[in-house]
PDB file of C-alpha atoms in Angstrom:
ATOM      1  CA  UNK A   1       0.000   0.000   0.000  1.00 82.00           C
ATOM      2  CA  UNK A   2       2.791   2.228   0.459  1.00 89.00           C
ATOM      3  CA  UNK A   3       3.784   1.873  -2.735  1.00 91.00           C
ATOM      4  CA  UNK A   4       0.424   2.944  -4.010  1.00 89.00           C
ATOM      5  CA  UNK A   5       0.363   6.496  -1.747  1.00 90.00           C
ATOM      6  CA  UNK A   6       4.485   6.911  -3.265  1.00 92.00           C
ATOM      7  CA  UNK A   7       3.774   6.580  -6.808  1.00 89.00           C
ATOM      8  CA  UNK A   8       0.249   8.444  -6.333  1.00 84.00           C
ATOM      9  CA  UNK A   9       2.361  11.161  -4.372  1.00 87.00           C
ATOM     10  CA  UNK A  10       5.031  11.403  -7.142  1.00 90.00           C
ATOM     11  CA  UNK A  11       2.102  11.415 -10.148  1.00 85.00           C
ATOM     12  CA  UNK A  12       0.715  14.541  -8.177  1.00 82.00           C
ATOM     13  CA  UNK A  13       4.346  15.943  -7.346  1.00 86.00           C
ATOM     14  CA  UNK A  14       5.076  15.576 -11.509  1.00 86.00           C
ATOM     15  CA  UNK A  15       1.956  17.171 -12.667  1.00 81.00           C
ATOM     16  CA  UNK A  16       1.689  20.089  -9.912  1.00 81.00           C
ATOM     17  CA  UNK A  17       5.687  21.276 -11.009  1.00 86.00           C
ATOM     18  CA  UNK A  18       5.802  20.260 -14.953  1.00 85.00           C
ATOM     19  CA  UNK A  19       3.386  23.252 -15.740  1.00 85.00           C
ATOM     20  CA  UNK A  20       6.642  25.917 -14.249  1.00 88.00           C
ATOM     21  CA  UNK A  21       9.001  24.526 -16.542  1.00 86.00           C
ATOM     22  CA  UNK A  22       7.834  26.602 -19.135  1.00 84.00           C
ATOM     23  CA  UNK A  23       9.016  29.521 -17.669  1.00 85.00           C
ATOM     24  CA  UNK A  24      12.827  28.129 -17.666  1.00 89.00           C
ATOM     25  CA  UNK A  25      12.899  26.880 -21.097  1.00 89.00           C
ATOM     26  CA  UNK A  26      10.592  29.190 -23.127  1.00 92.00           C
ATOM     27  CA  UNK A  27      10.799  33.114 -23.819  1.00 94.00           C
ATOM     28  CA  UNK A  28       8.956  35.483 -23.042  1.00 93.00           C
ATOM     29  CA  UNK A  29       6.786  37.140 -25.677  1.00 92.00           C
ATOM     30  CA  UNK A  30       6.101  41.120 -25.357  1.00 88.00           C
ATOM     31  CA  UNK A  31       2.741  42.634 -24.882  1.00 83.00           C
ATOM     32  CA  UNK A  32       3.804  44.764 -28.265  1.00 85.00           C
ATOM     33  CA  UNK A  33       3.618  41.752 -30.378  1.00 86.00           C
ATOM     34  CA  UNK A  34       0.273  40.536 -29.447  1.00 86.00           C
ATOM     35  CA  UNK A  35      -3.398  42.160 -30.536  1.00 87.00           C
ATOM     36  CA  UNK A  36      -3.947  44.837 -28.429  1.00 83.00           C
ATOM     37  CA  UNK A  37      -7.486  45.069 -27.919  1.00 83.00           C
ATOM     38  CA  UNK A  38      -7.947  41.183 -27.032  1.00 84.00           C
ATOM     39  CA  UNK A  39      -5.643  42.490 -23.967  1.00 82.00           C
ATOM     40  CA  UNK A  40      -8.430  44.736 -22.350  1.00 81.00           C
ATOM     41  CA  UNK A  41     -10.247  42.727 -19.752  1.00 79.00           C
ATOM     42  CA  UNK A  42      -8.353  42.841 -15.877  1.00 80.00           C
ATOM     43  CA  UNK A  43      -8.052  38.867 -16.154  1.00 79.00           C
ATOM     44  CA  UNK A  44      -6.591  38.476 -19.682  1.00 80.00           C
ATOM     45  CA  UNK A  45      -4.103  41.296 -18.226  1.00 80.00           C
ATOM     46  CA  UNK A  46      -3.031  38.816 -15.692  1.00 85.00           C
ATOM     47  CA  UNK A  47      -1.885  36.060 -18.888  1.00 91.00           C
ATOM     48  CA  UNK A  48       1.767  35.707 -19.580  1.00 92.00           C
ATOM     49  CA  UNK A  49       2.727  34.779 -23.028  1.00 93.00           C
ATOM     50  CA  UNK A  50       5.559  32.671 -24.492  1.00 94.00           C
ATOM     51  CA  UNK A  51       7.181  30.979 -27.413  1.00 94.00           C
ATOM     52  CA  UNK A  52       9.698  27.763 -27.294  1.00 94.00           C
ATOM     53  CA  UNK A  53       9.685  24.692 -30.240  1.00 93.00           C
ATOM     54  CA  UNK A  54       6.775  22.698 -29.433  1.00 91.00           C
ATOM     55  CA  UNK A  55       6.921  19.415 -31.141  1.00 87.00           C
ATOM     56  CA  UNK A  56       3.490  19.302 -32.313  1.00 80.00           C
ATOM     57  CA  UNK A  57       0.492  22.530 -32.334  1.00 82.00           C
ATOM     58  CA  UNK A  58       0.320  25.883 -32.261  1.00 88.00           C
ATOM     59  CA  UNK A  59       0.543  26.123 -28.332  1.00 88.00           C
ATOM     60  CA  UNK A  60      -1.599  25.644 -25.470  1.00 90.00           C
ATOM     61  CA  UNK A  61      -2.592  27.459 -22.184  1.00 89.00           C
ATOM     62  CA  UNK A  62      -1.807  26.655 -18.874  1.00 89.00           C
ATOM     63  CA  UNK A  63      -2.504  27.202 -15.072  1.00 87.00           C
ATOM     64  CA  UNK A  64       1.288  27.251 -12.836  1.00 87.00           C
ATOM     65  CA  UNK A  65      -0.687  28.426  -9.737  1.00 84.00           C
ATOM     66  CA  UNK A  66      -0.647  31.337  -9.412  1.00 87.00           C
ATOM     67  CA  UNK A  67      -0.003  31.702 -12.957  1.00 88.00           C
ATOM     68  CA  UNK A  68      -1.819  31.745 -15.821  1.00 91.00           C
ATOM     69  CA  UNK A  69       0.175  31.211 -19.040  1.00 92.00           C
ATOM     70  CA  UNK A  70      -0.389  30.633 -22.791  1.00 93.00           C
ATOM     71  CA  UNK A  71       2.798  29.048 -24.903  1.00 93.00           C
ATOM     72  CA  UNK A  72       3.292  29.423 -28.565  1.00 92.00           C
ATOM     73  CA  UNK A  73       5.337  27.402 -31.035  1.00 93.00           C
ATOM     74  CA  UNK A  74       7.898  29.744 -32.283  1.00 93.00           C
ATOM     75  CA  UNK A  75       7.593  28.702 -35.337  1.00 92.00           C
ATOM     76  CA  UNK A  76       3.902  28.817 -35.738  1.00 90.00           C
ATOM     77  CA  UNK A  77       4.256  32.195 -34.366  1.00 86.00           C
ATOM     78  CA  UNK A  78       6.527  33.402 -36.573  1.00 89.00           C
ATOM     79  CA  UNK A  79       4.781  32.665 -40.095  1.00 90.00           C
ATOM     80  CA  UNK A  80       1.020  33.195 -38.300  1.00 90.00           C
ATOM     81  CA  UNK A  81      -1.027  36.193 -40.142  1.00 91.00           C
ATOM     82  CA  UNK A  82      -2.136  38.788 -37.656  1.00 91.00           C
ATOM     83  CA  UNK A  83      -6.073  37.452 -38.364  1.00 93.00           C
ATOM     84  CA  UNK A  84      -4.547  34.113 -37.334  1.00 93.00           C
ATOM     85  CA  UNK A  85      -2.834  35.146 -34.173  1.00 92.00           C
ATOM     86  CA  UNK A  86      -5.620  36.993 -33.147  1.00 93.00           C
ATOM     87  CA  UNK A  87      -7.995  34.314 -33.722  1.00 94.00           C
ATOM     88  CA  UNK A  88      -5.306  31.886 -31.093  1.00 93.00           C
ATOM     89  CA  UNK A  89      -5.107  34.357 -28.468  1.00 93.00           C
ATOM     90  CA  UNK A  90      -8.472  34.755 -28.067  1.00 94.00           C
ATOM     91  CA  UNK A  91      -9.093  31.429 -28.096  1.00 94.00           C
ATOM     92  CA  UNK A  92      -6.308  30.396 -25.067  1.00 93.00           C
ATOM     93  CA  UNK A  93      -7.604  33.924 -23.206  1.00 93.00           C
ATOM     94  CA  UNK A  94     -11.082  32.029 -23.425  1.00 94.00           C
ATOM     95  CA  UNK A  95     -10.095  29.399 -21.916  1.00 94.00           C
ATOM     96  CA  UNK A  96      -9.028  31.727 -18.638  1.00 92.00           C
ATOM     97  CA  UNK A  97     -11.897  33.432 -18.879  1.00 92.00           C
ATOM     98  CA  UNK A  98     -14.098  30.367 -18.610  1.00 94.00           C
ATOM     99  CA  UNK A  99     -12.528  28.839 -16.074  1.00 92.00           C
ATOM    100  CA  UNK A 100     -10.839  25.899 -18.390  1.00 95.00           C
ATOM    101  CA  UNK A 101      -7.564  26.099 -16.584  1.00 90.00           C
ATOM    102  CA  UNK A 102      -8.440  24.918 -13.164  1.00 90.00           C
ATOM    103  CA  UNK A 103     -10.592  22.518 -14.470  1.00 93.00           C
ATOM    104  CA  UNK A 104      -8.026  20.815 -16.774  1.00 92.00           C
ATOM    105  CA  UNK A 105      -5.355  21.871 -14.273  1.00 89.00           C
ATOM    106  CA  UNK A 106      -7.256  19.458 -11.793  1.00 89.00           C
ATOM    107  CA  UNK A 107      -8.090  16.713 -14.131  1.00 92.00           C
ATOM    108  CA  UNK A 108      -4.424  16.289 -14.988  1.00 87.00           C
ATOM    109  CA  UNK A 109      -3.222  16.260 -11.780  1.00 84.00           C
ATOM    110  CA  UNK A 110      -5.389  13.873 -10.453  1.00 86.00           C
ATOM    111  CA  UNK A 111      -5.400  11.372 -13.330  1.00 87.00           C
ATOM    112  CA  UNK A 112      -8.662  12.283 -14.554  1.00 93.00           C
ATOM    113  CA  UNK A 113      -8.028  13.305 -17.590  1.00 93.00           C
ATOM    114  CA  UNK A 114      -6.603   9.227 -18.355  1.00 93.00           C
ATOM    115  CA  UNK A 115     -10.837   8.381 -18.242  1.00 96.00           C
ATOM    116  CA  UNK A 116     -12.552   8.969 -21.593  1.00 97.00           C
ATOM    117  CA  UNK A 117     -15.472  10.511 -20.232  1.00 97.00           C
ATOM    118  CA  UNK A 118     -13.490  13.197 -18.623  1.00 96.00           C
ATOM    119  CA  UNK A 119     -11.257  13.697 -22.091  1.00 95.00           C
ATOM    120  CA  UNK A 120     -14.655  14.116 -23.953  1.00 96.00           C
ATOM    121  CA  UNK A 121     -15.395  17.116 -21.289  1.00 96.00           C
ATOM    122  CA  UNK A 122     -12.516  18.532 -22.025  1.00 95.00           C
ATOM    123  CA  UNK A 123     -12.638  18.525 -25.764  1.00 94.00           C
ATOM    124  CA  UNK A 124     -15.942  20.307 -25.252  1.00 96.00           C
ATOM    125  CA  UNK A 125     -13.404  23.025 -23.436  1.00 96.00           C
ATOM    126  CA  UNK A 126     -11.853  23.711 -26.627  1.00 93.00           C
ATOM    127  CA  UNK A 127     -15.607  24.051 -28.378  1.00 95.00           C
ATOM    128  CA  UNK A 128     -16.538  26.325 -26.064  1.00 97.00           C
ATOM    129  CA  UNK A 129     -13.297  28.385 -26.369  1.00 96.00           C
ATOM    130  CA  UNK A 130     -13.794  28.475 -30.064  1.00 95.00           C
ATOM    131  CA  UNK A 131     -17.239  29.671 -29.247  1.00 96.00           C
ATOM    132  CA  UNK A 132     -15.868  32.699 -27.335  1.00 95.00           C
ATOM    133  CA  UNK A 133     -12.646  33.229 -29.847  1.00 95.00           C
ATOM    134  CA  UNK A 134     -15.082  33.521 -32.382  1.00 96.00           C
ATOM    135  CA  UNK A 135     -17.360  36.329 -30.364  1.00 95.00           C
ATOM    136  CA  UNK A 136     -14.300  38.164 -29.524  1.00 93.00           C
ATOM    137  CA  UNK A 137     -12.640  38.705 -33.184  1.00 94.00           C
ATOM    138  CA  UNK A 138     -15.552  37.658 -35.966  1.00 94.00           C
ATOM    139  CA  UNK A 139     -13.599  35.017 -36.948  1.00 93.00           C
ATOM    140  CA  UNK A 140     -14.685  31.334 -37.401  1.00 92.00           C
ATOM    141  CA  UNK A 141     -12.177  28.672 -36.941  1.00 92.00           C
ATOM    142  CA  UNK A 142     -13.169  27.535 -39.953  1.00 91.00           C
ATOM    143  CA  UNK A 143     -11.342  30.234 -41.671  1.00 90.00           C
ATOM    144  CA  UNK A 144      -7.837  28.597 -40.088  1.00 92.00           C
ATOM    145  CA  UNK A 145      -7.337  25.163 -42.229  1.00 89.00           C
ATOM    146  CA  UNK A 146      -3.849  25.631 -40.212  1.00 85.00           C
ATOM    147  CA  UNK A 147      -5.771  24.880 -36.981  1.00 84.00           C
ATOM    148  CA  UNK A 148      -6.967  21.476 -38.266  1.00 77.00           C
ATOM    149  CA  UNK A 149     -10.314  20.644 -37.265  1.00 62.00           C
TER     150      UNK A 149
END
C-alpha cells in the first residue's frame, strides 16, 4: 500500500511542477507583439505569453498556480497572419476566462483526464473556447485550415 500512496504522491508531485518549466525553457513574448485590444479585460491582463519549439500545435494554455500562461510554437508564431494570431489568443484567453484552466489543471493532476469521459469534457473546453474566440474577433475557426479541425 505504500507503494500505491508513493507513486500516487510522485504522479501529483510531476503534474503540480511540470506546468513551471515553461518559464525556464521558453521566452517570453512582449505585450507589443500581441493584438492589443484582445488584452483589455483585468483577467486576460493577468496572462503571460511565451514561445519555445513545441513538437506538435500551435501552443496551449496553462494554469502554474498562481499563474496563468499561454505558450506558442515559435515557429507557428513566426509565419502566423495577424487574423490568425488573433484568432489563437483569443481562443487560449477564453479558456481563462471560462474557467478551463483549473478545471483541466485538476483533471491532470489527479489522473482524470486518463478516463474517456473526462477527455470528452474537455474537448468540449476547446468548443466552447472556439465559441468565445469567435465572439471576440468575428472570426470562425473555420477560416484557419492551419488549426486542423
Amino acid at each position: 500500500m505504500t507503494t500505491v500512496y508513493l507513486l500516487v504522491g510522485l504522479w501529483v508531485a510531476f503534474n503540480t511542477l511540470a506546468p513551471y518549466t515553461v518559464l525556464l525553457r521558453a521566452e517570453r513574448i512582449s505585450w507589443g507583439r500581441l493584438p492589443a485590444a484582445l488584452l483589455t479585460a483585468v483577467q486576460d491582463r493577468k496572462v503571460r505569453f511565451y514561445m519555445m519549439s513545441l513538437s506538435g500545435g500551435y501552443g496551449y494554455s496553462v494554469w502554474a498556480p498562481p499563474l496563468n500562461l499561454v505558450v506558442f510554437d515559435r515557429a507557428f508564431f513566426a509565419r502566423a497572419n495577424p487574423a490568425l494570431i488573433r484568432y489563437v489568443v483569443a481562443h487560449e484567453l477564453a479558456h481563462f476566462s471560462l474557467g478551463h484552466h483549473r478545471k483541466r489543471w485538476f483533471a491532470v493532476v489527479t489522473g482524470l483526464a486518463l478516463i474517456p469521459a473526462v477527455r470528452r469534457w474537455l474537448s468540449r473546453m476547446e468548443d466552447e473556447a472556439d465559441v468565445e474566440a469567435a465572439r471576440r474577433t468575428g472570426f470562425e475557426r473555420k477560416l484557419f485550415p492551419e488549426l486542423g479541425g
